[in-house]
Coordinates of C-alpha atoms in Angstrom, one line a residue:
M566 CA -2.1 -6.0 -4.8
H567 CA -5.8 -5.6 -6.0
I568 CA -8.4 -7.1 -3.4
V569 CA -10.5 -8.3 -5.7
N570 CA -7.5 -10.5 -8.4
E571 CA -6.2 -11.3 -4.8
L572 CA -9.4 -12.8 -4.2
A573 CA -10.2 -13.6 -7.7
H574 CA -6.3 -16.0 -7.5
V575 CA -6.9 -17.7 -4.2
L576 CA -11.1 -18.1 -5.7
Y577 CA -9.5 -19.9 -8.6
Q578 CA -6.4 -22.8 -7.3
T579 CA -10.1 -23.5 -4.4
L580 CA -12.0 -24.3 -6.8
D581 CA -8.8 -26.1 -9.0
G582 CA -9.6 -23.8 -12.2
K583 CA -13.3 -24.8 -12.9
L584 CA -13.1 -20.5 -13.4
T585 CA -11.7 -18.2 -14.8
E586 CA -10.2 -16.0 -13.0
E587 CA -11.5 -12.9 -14.7
K588 CA -15.0 -14.3 -14.9
I589 CA -14.4 -14.9 -10.7
Q590 CA -13.2 -11.1 -10.7
Q591 CA -16.1 -10.2 -12.8
M592 CA -18.5 -12.0 -10.1
I593 CA -17.3 -10.3 -6.8
E594 CA -20.0 -8.0 -5.2
K595 CA -19.7 -5.9 -2.9
P596 CA -22.5 -6.7 -0.1
K597 CA -25.4 -4.2 0.1
Y598 CA -23.8 -3.7 4.1
E599 CA -21.0 -3.7 6.0
H600 CA -22.5 -5.8 9.0
L601 CA -22.6 -8.4 6.2
G602 CA -18.3 -8.8 4.9
D603 CA -15.7 -6.8 2.4
Y604 CA -17.1 -8.7 -0.3
S605 CA -18.9 -11.4 -1.4
F606 CA -18.5 -14.3 -4.4
P607 CA -22.1 -16.0 -5.4
C608 CA -22.1 -19.4 -6.0
F609 CA -24.9 -19.7 -8.4
E610 CA -23.5 -20.1 -11.3
L611 CA -20.3 -23.2 -9.1
A612 CA -24.4 -24.8 -9.4
K613 CA -24.4 -25.6 -12.9
I614 CA -21.1 -27.0 -13.5
L615 CA -20.5 -28.9 -10.2
R616 CA -24.2 -30.3 -10.3
K617 CA -24.0 -29.4 -6.4
S618 CA -27.0 -27.2 -5.0
P619 CA -25.3 -23.3 -4.1
N620 CA -25.4 -24.2 0.1
V621 CA -23.4 -27.1 -0.5
I622 CA -20.7 -25.6 -2.2
A623 CA -20.5 -22.4 0.0
P624 CA -18.9 -23.6 2.9
E625 CA -17.1 -25.9 0.8
I626 CA -14.9 -23.2 -0.3
A627 CA -15.2 -20.7 2.7
N628 CA -13.3 -24.0 4.4
E629 CA -10.4 -23.4 1.5
M630 CA -10.5 -20.2 0.9
Q631 CA -6.6 -19.3 2.7
S632 CA -4.8 -16.0 2.5
P633 CA -3.0 -12.8 4.8
I634 CA -5.4 -11.0 3.7
I635 CA -8.5 -13.4 5.2
S636 CA -9.7 -12.4 8.7
H637 CA -13.0 -15.2 7.8
T638 CA -15.5 -15.9 6.3
E639 CA -19.6 -16.4 6.6
I640 CA -22.0 -18.2 4.8
V641 CA -25.2 -16.3 4.5
G642 CA -27.7 -18.3 1.4
G643 CA -25.6 -19.6 -1.7
Y644 CA -22.7 -16.9 -0.4
V645 CA -19.7 -16.8 0.9
N646 CA -19.0 -13.4 2.5
I647 CA -15.3 -12.4 3.0
F648 CA -14.1 -10.5 6.4
L649 CA -10.9 -9.2 5.2
Q650 CA -7.5 -9.1 7.5
Q651 CA -8.2 -5.1 8.9
E652 CA -4.6 -4.2 10.2
V653 CA -2.0 -6.1 7.9
I654 CA -4.1 -4.1 4.8
A655 CA -4.5 -0.7 6.7
T656 CA -0.5 -1.0 6.8
S657 CA 0.0 -1.9 3.5
V658 CA -2.3 0.7 1.8
L659 CA -1.5 3.9 4.6
T660 CA 1.9 3.5 4.2
S661 CA 2.1 2.4 0.1
I662 CA 0.6 6.4 0.4
L663 CA 2.0 8.1 2.4
Q664 CA 5.4 6.8 0.5
E665 CA 5.1 7.1 -2.9
K666 CA 2.1 10.3 -1.9
E667 CA 0.9 11.0 -6.1
S668 CA 2.8 7.9 -7.6
Y669 CA 0.5 5.5 -5.5
G670 CA -2.3 3.8 -8.4
T671 CA 0.4 4.4 -10.9
G672 CA 1.1 1.0 -13.3
S673 CA 3.2 0.0 -16.2
S674 CA 1.3 -1.9 -18.1
G675 CA 2.1 1.0 -20.5
N676 CA 5.8 -0.2 -20.5
D677 CA 6.2 3.6 -21.9
K678 CA 3.7 2.3 -25.4
V679 CA 2.3 4.9 -27.1
V680 CA -0.9 6.0 -27.1
T681 CA -2.2 8.0 -29.8
I682 CA -5.7 10.2 -28.7
D683 CA -7.7 12.3 -31.3
L684 CA -9.7 14.3 -29.1
S685 CA -11.7 17.9 -29.1
S686 CA -11.6 18.1 -32.6
P687 CA -14.1 21.4 -33.2
N688 CA -14.9 22.6 -37.2
I689 CA -13.6 25.7 -37.2
A690 CA -15.8 28.9 -38.1
K691 CA -17.6 27.9 -35.3
P692 CA -18.6 28.6 -31.6
F693 CA -17.1 25.8 -29.1
S694 CA -20.5 24.6 -27.9
M695 CA -21.4 22.0 -25.9
G696 CA -21.3 19.2 -27.6
H697 CA -17.7 19.1 -28.1
L698 CA -17.1 19.1 -24.1
R699 CA -17.3 15.3 -24.4
S700 CA -14.9 14.4 -26.2
T701 CA -12.3 17.4 -24.5
V702 CA -12.9 15.9 -21.7
I703 CA -12.9 12.1 -22.4
G704 CA -10.2 12.4 -24.6
N705 CA -7.9 14.2 -22.1
S706 CA -8.6 11.5 -19.0
L707 CA -8.3 8.9 -21.2
A708 CA -5.1 10.6 -22.1
L709 CA -4.2 11.4 -18.8
L710 CA -5.0 7.0 -17.6
A711 CA -3.5 5.5 -19.9
E712 CA 0.2 8.1 -18.3
K713 CA -0.7 6.6 -15.0
Q714 CA -0.3 3.6 -16.6
G715 CA 2.9 4.0 -17.5
F716 CA 2.2 5.3 -21.6
Q717 CA 3.0 7.6 -23.8
A718 CA 0.3 9.9 -24.5
V719 CA 0.1 12.3 -27.9
R720 CA -3.0 14.5 -27.3
I721 CA -3.7 15.1 -30.8
N722 CA -7.0 17.6 -32.4
H723 CA -8.0 17.1 -35.7
L724 CA -9.5 19.9 -36.0
G725 CA -12.8 20.4 -38.6
D726 CA -11.1 22.9 -41.0
W727 CA -11.4 22.0 -44.2
G728 CA -14.4 20.1 -46.4
T729 CA -17.3 22.3 -48.4
Q730 CA -19.2 24.6 -45.5
F731 CA -16.0 26.4 -45.9
G732 CA -17.5 27.1 -49.5
K733 CA -20.4 27.6 -47.6
L734 CA -19.9 30.1 -45.1
I735 CA -17.9 32.3 -48.6
V736 CA -20.4 32.6 -50.2
A737 CA -22.4 33.3 -46.8
Y738 CA -19.1 36.4 -45.6
K739 CA -18.9 37.3 -49.6
K740 CA -22.8 38.5 -49.5
W741 CA -23.4 39.4 -46.2
G742 CA -20.7 40.1 -44.1
K743 CA -18.8 42.7 -42.8
E744 CA -15.3 42.6 -42.6
E745 CA -15.2 45.3 -38.9
I746 CA -18.4 43.1 -38.1
V747 CA -16.8 40.1 -38.3
R748 CA -13.2 41.4 -37.0
E749 CA -14.8 42.7 -34.2
N750 CA -16.0 39.3 -32.6
P751 CA -14.9 36.3 -35.8
I752 CA -17.0 33.5 -33.8
Q753 CA -20.3 34.8 -33.2
E754 CA -20.5 36.3 -36.3
L755 CA -19.1 33.7 -38.3
L756 CA -22.3 32.1 -36.8
K757 CA -24.5 34.5 -38.0
L758 CA -23.4 33.6 -41.2
Y759 CA -23.5 30.3 -41.3
V760 CA -26.9 30.2 -40.5
Q761 CA -28.1 33.0 -42.6
F762 CA -26.7 30.7 -44.9
H763 CA -28.4 27.3 -44.3
E764 CA -31.7 29.1 -43.9
E765 CA -31.7 31.2 -47.1
A766 CA -30.7 28.5 -49.2
E767 CA -34.4 26.5 -48.1
T768 CA -35.7 29.5 -50.9
A769 CA -33.2 29.6 -53.0
P770 CA -31.3 26.1 -53.8
S771 CA -28.8 27.4 -55.7
L772 CA -26.8 29.1 -53.1
E773 CA -25.4 25.5 -52.9
D774 CA -23.9 25.2 -56.2
E775 CA -21.9 28.5 -55.7
A776 CA -21.0 27.0 -52.0
R777 CA -19.5 24.1 -53.8
A778 CA -17.8 26.2 -56.6
W779 CA -16.0 28.1 -54.4
F780 CA -14.5 24.9 -51.9
K781 CA -13.3 24.0 -55.6
K782 CA -11.6 26.6 -55.9
L783 CA -10.4 26.8 -52.5
E784 CA -9.2 23.1 -52.6
N785 CA -7.5 24.6 -56.6
G786 CA -5.9 26.7 -54.3
D787 CA -7.4 30.7 -55.2
K788 CA -6.1 33.4 -53.8
E789 CA -8.9 35.0 -52.9
A790 CA -10.5 31.4 -50.7
L791 CA -7.0 30.8 -49.4
E792 CA -7.1 34.4 -47.9
L793 CA -10.0 33.6 -46.3
W794 CA -10.3 30.7 -44.9
E795 CA -6.9 30.9 -43.3
W796 CA -8.3 34.4 -41.4
F797 CA -11.5 31.9 -40.4
R798 CA -9.5 29.8 -39.0
H799 CA -7.0 31.4 -37.8
E800 CA -9.5 33.5 -35.3
S801 CA -11.5 30.2 -34.4
W802 CA -8.5 29.0 -33.1
Q803 CA -7.9 31.7 -31.2
E804 CA -11.4 31.7 -29.4
F805 CA -10.6 27.2 -29.0
L806 CA -7.3 28.1 -27.4
K807 CA -9.2 30.5 -24.3
I808 CA -11.1 28.0 -23.5
Y809 CA -8.5 25.1 -23.7
D810 CA -6.7 27.6 -21.2
I811 CA -9.4 27.9 -18.7
L812 CA -9.6 23.8 -18.7
G813 CA -6.0 23.3 -18.3
I814 CA -6.1 21.1 -21.7
K815 CA -2.9 20.5 -24.0
F816 CA -2.0 19.4 -27.8
D817 CA 0.9 18.3 -28.9
S818 CA -0.9 17.8 -32.5
N819 CA -2.6 19.9 -33.7
D820 CA -2.9 19.5 -37.4
G821 CA -6.2 19.1 -38.7
E822 CA -7.7 17.8 -41.1
A823 CA -6.1 20.3 -44.1
F824 CA -2.6 18.8 -43.0
Y825 CA -3.7 15.9 -44.7
N826 CA -4.4 16.9 -48.7
D827 CA -1.7 16.7 -49.4
K828 CA -1.5 12.8 -48.8
M829 CA -4.0 11.4 -49.7
D830 CA -3.6 11.1 -53.4
R831 CA -1.0 8.3 -51.9
V832 CA -3.4 6.3 -49.8
V833 CA -5.6 6.2 -53.4
K834 CA -2.0 5.0 -55.9
L835 CA -1.8 2.2 -52.6
L836 CA -5.2 1.2 -53.0
E837 CA -5.1 0.6 -56.6
E838 CA -2.0 -1.5 -55.9
K839 CA -3.4 -3.8 -53.8
S840 CA -6.7 -4.1 -56.5
L841 CA -9.1 -2.8 -53.3
L842 CA -10.4 -0.1 -55.6
K843 CA -13.4 -1.2 -57.8
E844 CA -15.5 1.6 -59.6
S845 CA -19.3 2.5 -58.6
D846 CA -22.2 4.4 -60.2
G847 CA -18.5 5.9 -60.9
A848 CA -17.1 7.0 -57.3
Q849 CA -14.6 4.3 -56.6
V850 CA -14.6 2.3 -53.5
V851 CA -13.1 -0.4 -50.8
E852 CA -15.5 -4.1 -50.9
L853 CA -15.9 -5.0 -47.3
E854 CA -17.0 -8.6 -46.5
D855 CA -20.2 -7.4 -43.6
L856 CA -20.5 -3.8 -44.1
P857 CA -21.3 -1.3 -46.7
P858 CA -19.0 -0.1 -49.6
C859 CA -16.1 2.4 -47.9
L860 CA -16.8 5.5 -50.7
I861 CA -12.9 7.3 -52.0
K862 CA -13.4 9.5 -54.0
K863 CA -16.7 11.1 -55.4
S864 CA -17.9 10.9 -58.8
D865 CA -16.3 14.3 -59.0
G866 CA -13.6 13.8 -57.9
T867 CA -13.0 15.2 -54.0
T868 CA -11.9 13.0 -51.3
L869 CA -13.9 11.8 -48.3
Y870 CA -13.9 11.4 -44.3
A871 CA -12.6 7.9 -45.1
T872 CA -9.6 9.0 -47.4
R873 CA -8.4 11.5 -45.1
D874 CA -8.9 9.4 -41.8
L875 CA -7.3 6.7 -43.4
A876 CA -4.2 8.8 -44.4
A877 CA -4.0 10.4 -40.8
A878 CA -3.8 6.6 -40.0
L879 CA -0.6 5.8 -41.9
Y880 CA 0.9 9.6 -41.1
R881 CA 0.5 9.2 -37.6
Q882 CA 1.7 5.2 -37.4
E883 CA 5.0 6.4 -39.3
T884 CA 5.5 9.4 -37.0
Y885 CA 4.9 7.9 -33.6
E886 CA 5.3 4.0 -33.6
F887 CA 1.3 4.0 -31.7
D888 CA 0.8 0.6 -30.2
Q889 CA -3.3 2.3 -29.6
S890 CA -4.4 5.1 -31.6
L891 CA -7.5 6.6 -29.8
Y892 CA -10.3 8.1 -31.4
V893 CA -12.4 9.8 -29.2
V894 CA -15.9 10.1 -31.2
G895 CA -19.6 11.0 -31.0
N896 CA -21.4 6.8 -31.0
E897 CA -22.8 8.0 -34.8
Q898 CA -19.8 7.6 -36.1
S899 CA -19.1 4.0 -35.5
L900 CA -20.0 2.3 -38.7
H901 CA -17.0 5.3 -41.0
F902 CA -14.6 3.8 -38.0
K903 CA -16.0 0.4 -38.7
Q904 CA -14.8 0.8 -42.3
V905 CA -11.3 3.1 -41.9
Y906 CA -10.1 0.0 -40.1
K907 CA -11.5 -2.7 -42.1
V908 CA -9.5 -1.4 -45.1
L909 CA -7.0 -1.0 -42.6
E910 CA -6.5 -4.0 -42.0
K911 CA -7.6 -5.4 -45.9
M912 CA -4.4 -3.1 -47.1
G913 CA -2.0 -5.8 -44.7
Y914 CA -1.3 -3.5 -41.8
D915 CA -1.8 -5.9 -39.1
W916 CA -1.9 -2.6 -36.7
H917 CA -4.6 -1.9 -38.0
S918 CA -5.8 -4.0 -34.8
G919 CA -4.8 -1.5 -31.9
L920 CA -7.1 1.3 -33.5
K921 CA -9.9 2.2 -31.7
H922 CA -12.9 4.1 -31.0
I923 CA -14.0 5.5 -28.2
P924 CA -17.9 6.7 -29.4
F925 CA -19.9 8.3 -26.6
G926 CA -23.5 9.2 -26.3
M927 CA -25.2 12.8 -27.2
M928 CA -25.4 16.5 -24.9
L929 CA -29.2 16.9 -25.3
K930 CA -31.2 20.1 -24.7
D931 CA -34.3 19.5 -23.6
G932 CA -34.4 16.4 -25.2
K933 CA -32.9 17.0 -28.2
K934 CA -29.1 16.6 -30.1
M935 CA -28.2 20.9 -30.3
S936 CA -27.3 22.0 -34.2
T937 CA -24.8 23.9 -34.9
R938 CA -27.2 25.0 -38.5
K939 CA -30.5 25.7 -37.1
G940 CA -27.9 28.3 -34.1
K941 CA -28.9 26.0 -31.7
V942 CA -26.5 25.8 -29.4
V943 CA -25.1 26.5 -25.7
L944 CA -21.5 27.9 -26.2
L945 CA -19.1 26.2 -23.9
E946 CA -17.6 29.1 -23.3
S947 CA -20.5 31.3 -21.6
V948 CA -20.7 27.5 -19.4
L949 CA -17.8 27.9 -18.3
K950 CA -18.0 32.0 -17.2
E951 CA -21.5 31.5 -15.2
A952 CA -19.9 28.4 -13.4
M953 CA -17.2 30.6 -12.5
E954 CA -19.1 33.3 -11.4
L955 CA -21.6 31.3 -9.5
A956 CA -18.8 29.4 -7.7
L957 CA -17.0 32.7 -7.2
T958 CA -20.5 33.9 -5.6
N959 CA -21.1 30.6 -2.8
I960 CA -17.0 31.2 -1.8
E961 CA -18.5 35.3 -1.0
E962 CA -21.3 33.8 1.0
K963 CA -19.3 30.9 2.9
N964 CA -15.9 32.0 3.3
P965 CA -16.0 35.9 2.4
G966 CA -12.2 35.8 3.7
L967 CA -10.8 33.7 1.0
V968 CA -7.5 35.1 -0.2
N969 CA -7.2 33.7 -4.3
K970 CA -11.1 33.9 -4.6
E971 CA -10.3 33.4 -7.8
A972 CA -8.9 30.9 -8.8
V973 CA -10.9 28.7 -6.2
A974 CA -13.6 29.8 -7.9
K975 CA -11.7 29.2 -11.3
Q976 CA -10.6 25.4 -10.0
V977 CA -14.2 24.8 -8.7
G978 CA -16.4 26.1 -12.0
T979 CA -14.7 24.0 -14.6
G980 CA -14.3 21.2 -11.9
A981 CA -18.0 21.5 -11.8
V982 CA -18.3 21.3 -15.7
I983 CA -16.4 18.5 -16.5
F984 CA -17.1 16.3 -13.7
H985 CA -20.6 16.9 -14.5
D986 CA -19.7 15.4 -18.0
L987 CA -17.2 12.4 -17.0
K988 CA -19.3 10.9 -14.3
N989 CA -22.0 9.4 -16.2
Y990 CA -20.5 6.7 -18.4
R991 CA -19.5 7.8 -21.8
L992 CA -22.2 5.7 -24.2
H993 CA -25.0 7.7 -22.2
D994 CA -26.4 10.9 -23.9
I995 CA -26.4 14.4 -21.2
E996 CA -29.0 16.5 -20.3
F997 CA -27.1 19.7 -20.2
S998 CA -28.0 21.5 -17.5
L999 CA -26.8 24.1 -15.8
E1000 CA -28.0 24.1 -12.6
D1001 CA -27.4 20.6 -12.1
M1002 CA -24.3 21.1 -12.2
L1003 CA -23.2 23.9 -10.6
K1004 CA -25.0 22.2 -7.5
F1005 CA -22.1 22.2 -4.8
E1006 CA -23.5 19.1 -3.0
G1007 CA -24.7 15.0 -4.5
E1008 CA -22.9 13.8 -7.1
T1009 CA -21.5 16.9 -8.0
G1010 CA -17.5 18.3 -9.0
P1011 CA -17.4 21.0 -6.1
Y1012 CA -18.4 18.6 -3.4
L1013 CA -15.6 16.5 -3.9
Q1014 CA -12.9 19.3 -4.5
Y1015 CA -14.9 20.5 -0.3
T1016 CA -14.6 17.1 1.2
H1017 CA -10.6 18.1 -0.7
A1018 CA -10.9 20.8 1.0
R1019 CA -11.9 19.9 4.7
A1020 CA -9.8 17.0 4.8
S1021 CA -6.1 19.7 4.2
S1022 CA -8.1 22.3 6.3
L1023 CA -7.1 19.8 9.1
L1024 CA -3.9 18.8 7.5
R1025 CA -3.1 22.1 8.9
K1026 CA -4.8 22.5 11.7
G1027 CA -3.3 19.0 13.4
N1028 CA 0.0 20.1 12.0
F1029 CA -0.1 17.0 10.2
E1030 CA 3.5 15.3 9.5
P1031 CA 3.4 12.5 6.7
E1032 CA 5.9 10.6 8.3
G1033 CA 6.9 6.9 6.5
D1034 CA 5.5 3.8 8.2
A1035 CA 1.3 3.6 8.7
S1036 CA 0.4 0.6 11.5
H1037 CA -1.7 1.1 13.5
H1038 CA -6.0 -0.4 13.9
L1039 CA -8.2 1.7 13.3
P1040 CA -11.5 0.2 13.0
E1041 CA -14.1 3.2 12.4
A1042 CA -12.1 4.3 9.6
W1043 CA -12.1 1.2 7.8
Q1044 CA -14.7 1.7 5.5
V1045 CA -11.9 5.4 3.9
I1046 CA -9.3 2.1 4.1
I1047 CA -10.8 -0.2 2.0
Q1048 CA -12.1 2.6 -0.7
L1049 CA -8.1 3.9 -0.4
Y1050 CA -6.7 0.0 -1.2
A1051 CA -9.1 0.1 -4.0
F1052 CA -7.3 2.9 -5.9
P1053 CA -4.7 1.0 -8.4
E1054 CA -7.5 -1.5 -9.2
V1055 CA -9.7 1.0 -9.9
V1056 CA -7.8 2.9 -12.4
A1057 CA -6.5 0.3 -14.1
R1058 CA -10.0 -0.9 -15.2
A1059 CA -10.7 3.0 -15.8
W1060 CA -8.4 2.4 -18.1
S1061 CA -8.1 -1.0 -19.9
E1062 CA -12.9 -0.8 -20.2
Y1063 CA -11.5 3.3 -22.1
D1064 CA -13.7 4.5 -19.6
P1065 CA -13.0 7.3 -16.6
S1066 CA -16.3 7.5 -14.6
Q1067 CA -15.8 4.0 -12.9
V1068 CA -12.7 7.1 -11.4
A1069 CA -15.4 10.3 -11.2
K1070 CA -18.1 7.1 -8.6
Y1071 CA -14.9 5.9 -7.3
L1072 CA -14.0 9.3 -5.9
M1073 CA -17.4 9.9 -4.7
E1074 CA -17.3 6.5 -2.7
L1075 CA -14.3 7.9 -1.0
A1076 CA -15.5 11.2 -0.4
R1077 CA -18.3 9.5 1.1
A1078 CA -17.0 7.7 3.6
F1079 CA -14.3 10.5 5.1
N1080 CA -17.1 12.2 5.3
K1081 CA -18.9 9.4 7.5
F1082 CA -15.5 9.0 9.5
Y1083 CA -15.4 12.7 10.1
G1084 CA -18.7 13.3 11.3
S1085 CA -18.6 10.3 14.2
V1086 CA -15.2 11.3 15.2
R1087 CA -13.8 14.0 16.1
I1088 CA -9.9 13.5 15.1
L1089 CA -7.5 15.7 16.2
D1090 CA -9.2 15.6 20.2
D1091 CA -8.1 12.1 20.9
T1092 CA -4.1 12.8 22.0
K1093 CA -3.6 8.6 21.5
W1094 CA -5.7 8.1 18.4
M1095 CA -4.8 11.6 16.6
Q1096 CA -1.7 10.4 14.5
A1097 CA -3.3 7.0 13.2
R1098 CA -6.4 8.8 12.4
I1099 CA -4.9 11.7 10.7
T1100 CA -2.2 9.6 8.2
V1101 CA -6.0 8.5 7.3
V1102 CA -6.7 12.1 6.4
F1103 CA -3.5 12.3 4.7
A1104 CA -4.1 9.8 2.1
V1105 CA -7.5 11.2 1.7
T1106 CA -6.7 14.8 0.6
V1107 CA -3.7 12.3 -1.9
V1108 CA -6.1 10.1 -3.4
L1109 CA -8.6 12.7 -4.3
K1110 CA -6.3 14.8 -5.5
E1111 CA -4.9 12.5 -7.4
G1112 CA -8.0 10.9 -8.3
L1113 CA -9.5 15.2 -9.9
R1114 CA -6.2 15.7 -11.2
L1115 CA -7.2 12.0 -14.0
L1116 CA -10.3 13.8 -14.7
G1117 CA -8.8 17.4 -15.7
M1118 CA -9.7 19.4 -12.4
T1119 CA -7.9 20.4 -9.1
A1120 CA -8.4 20.3 -5.7
P1121 CA -8.5 23.4 -4.4
L1122 CA -6.7 23.8 -0.9
E1123 CA -9.3 25.6 1.0
M1124 CA -12.6 26.9 -0.7

């Protein structure tokens, strides 16, 4: 049972359906101060509907509201302030967590349906930059949230392993590259060559023509072009794997753009059969009513991103029979996805409605977008290494006797980087700041992990053994209890709104409530209340650990 859902249902019945339950859920608030109640319902919108003042409506509603979870209500201005039955809720939530452990908060809305998630998808022959972090960690968290709701999540890494940039890279390598130097440090050297190509092309535009010619050779299966391309791809993948390993992320498919080369003719044929292809200035397009035309084939016969994404959508539906297909791609691609989805709709595929673009803002450096072309990138691998080194230094200072320092430093360093991204609403741009990311206090990953370690240490000192039920009334732990109770609701909403930041913000509130409880009560000293209090501590470790897991982070037992 979710508190807000239950309260919304009670209010819906009280109001005789004057507002929908969904609308009531959106209106329910948390009061600013604890003494004003646990939840609050403002009556101002009802004033227009009922043609009465909010001050008249509030007591009428309060008198009618009845539920086993409501203790009493109070009226303040046009608000109904709702106080919950603390003992009923404490017993319910602690018993659930003791019995279900990490399964607590699991939903069933997925019903084993398939969700494909297109995430990460870096371009090969370029370094994995901080700019690629967002799609990777947002997509991974959404996959974990989908699984928590009972979906089968298929993680797809649609690598950028095709396109004119390979023509540029081949030209640059043949002109200025040396095999032994590239083999020693492949990604850095290929990036240097790529940047050099763009610098030289500014004064020698004929290089662009050479690059197009080499890419055409690659498309036609030229032996030398293919060998170089395969070498660049292999070296890139080995580098990417190191990063995915540090982040603890695995994929179900690493089929990139090249995989769809032999699947695009079929798309063009299908569009022709359905009389959707039109000629425009020598190119082939699909005209769309309220959007610019979707370009399918250029005048020189080469296919485009849209053609490839149409082929990928068809392939994924036929392979996985997905219920939803999410594309975790930057918000600058919004128009592209609208066009692709519209074309699929015109082709008569009713599953087009399950395709969703999950856009996100940019990772900025000094207020500007990071650019590989100009060589202005911050490399994710160096950020992760620096984060882990700093975490290790902190551990050496604060807890030199810790047994597995390196492993904990890895958990804390990577956690800091992941949380710094996911605590932000995905559509917002993020200013890259290594300093902010690695703080061990404030709204950071290390603060949450430290809270988990602190709570785990209490369990060890108290020799805690979980018992099956927990019927205790603990007013001093109430703010912790109510946070624990909200977890299933937060997880369900984070999935339905494709917004992992809701889990991140929730964990912050839970950790703060716990640390306040920890600071105000001597948990292990009072024998009468020790079992009850330590049960709350255990519940906090369960939910913190599971919440961190849903963000792609781990919860150290010691720090």
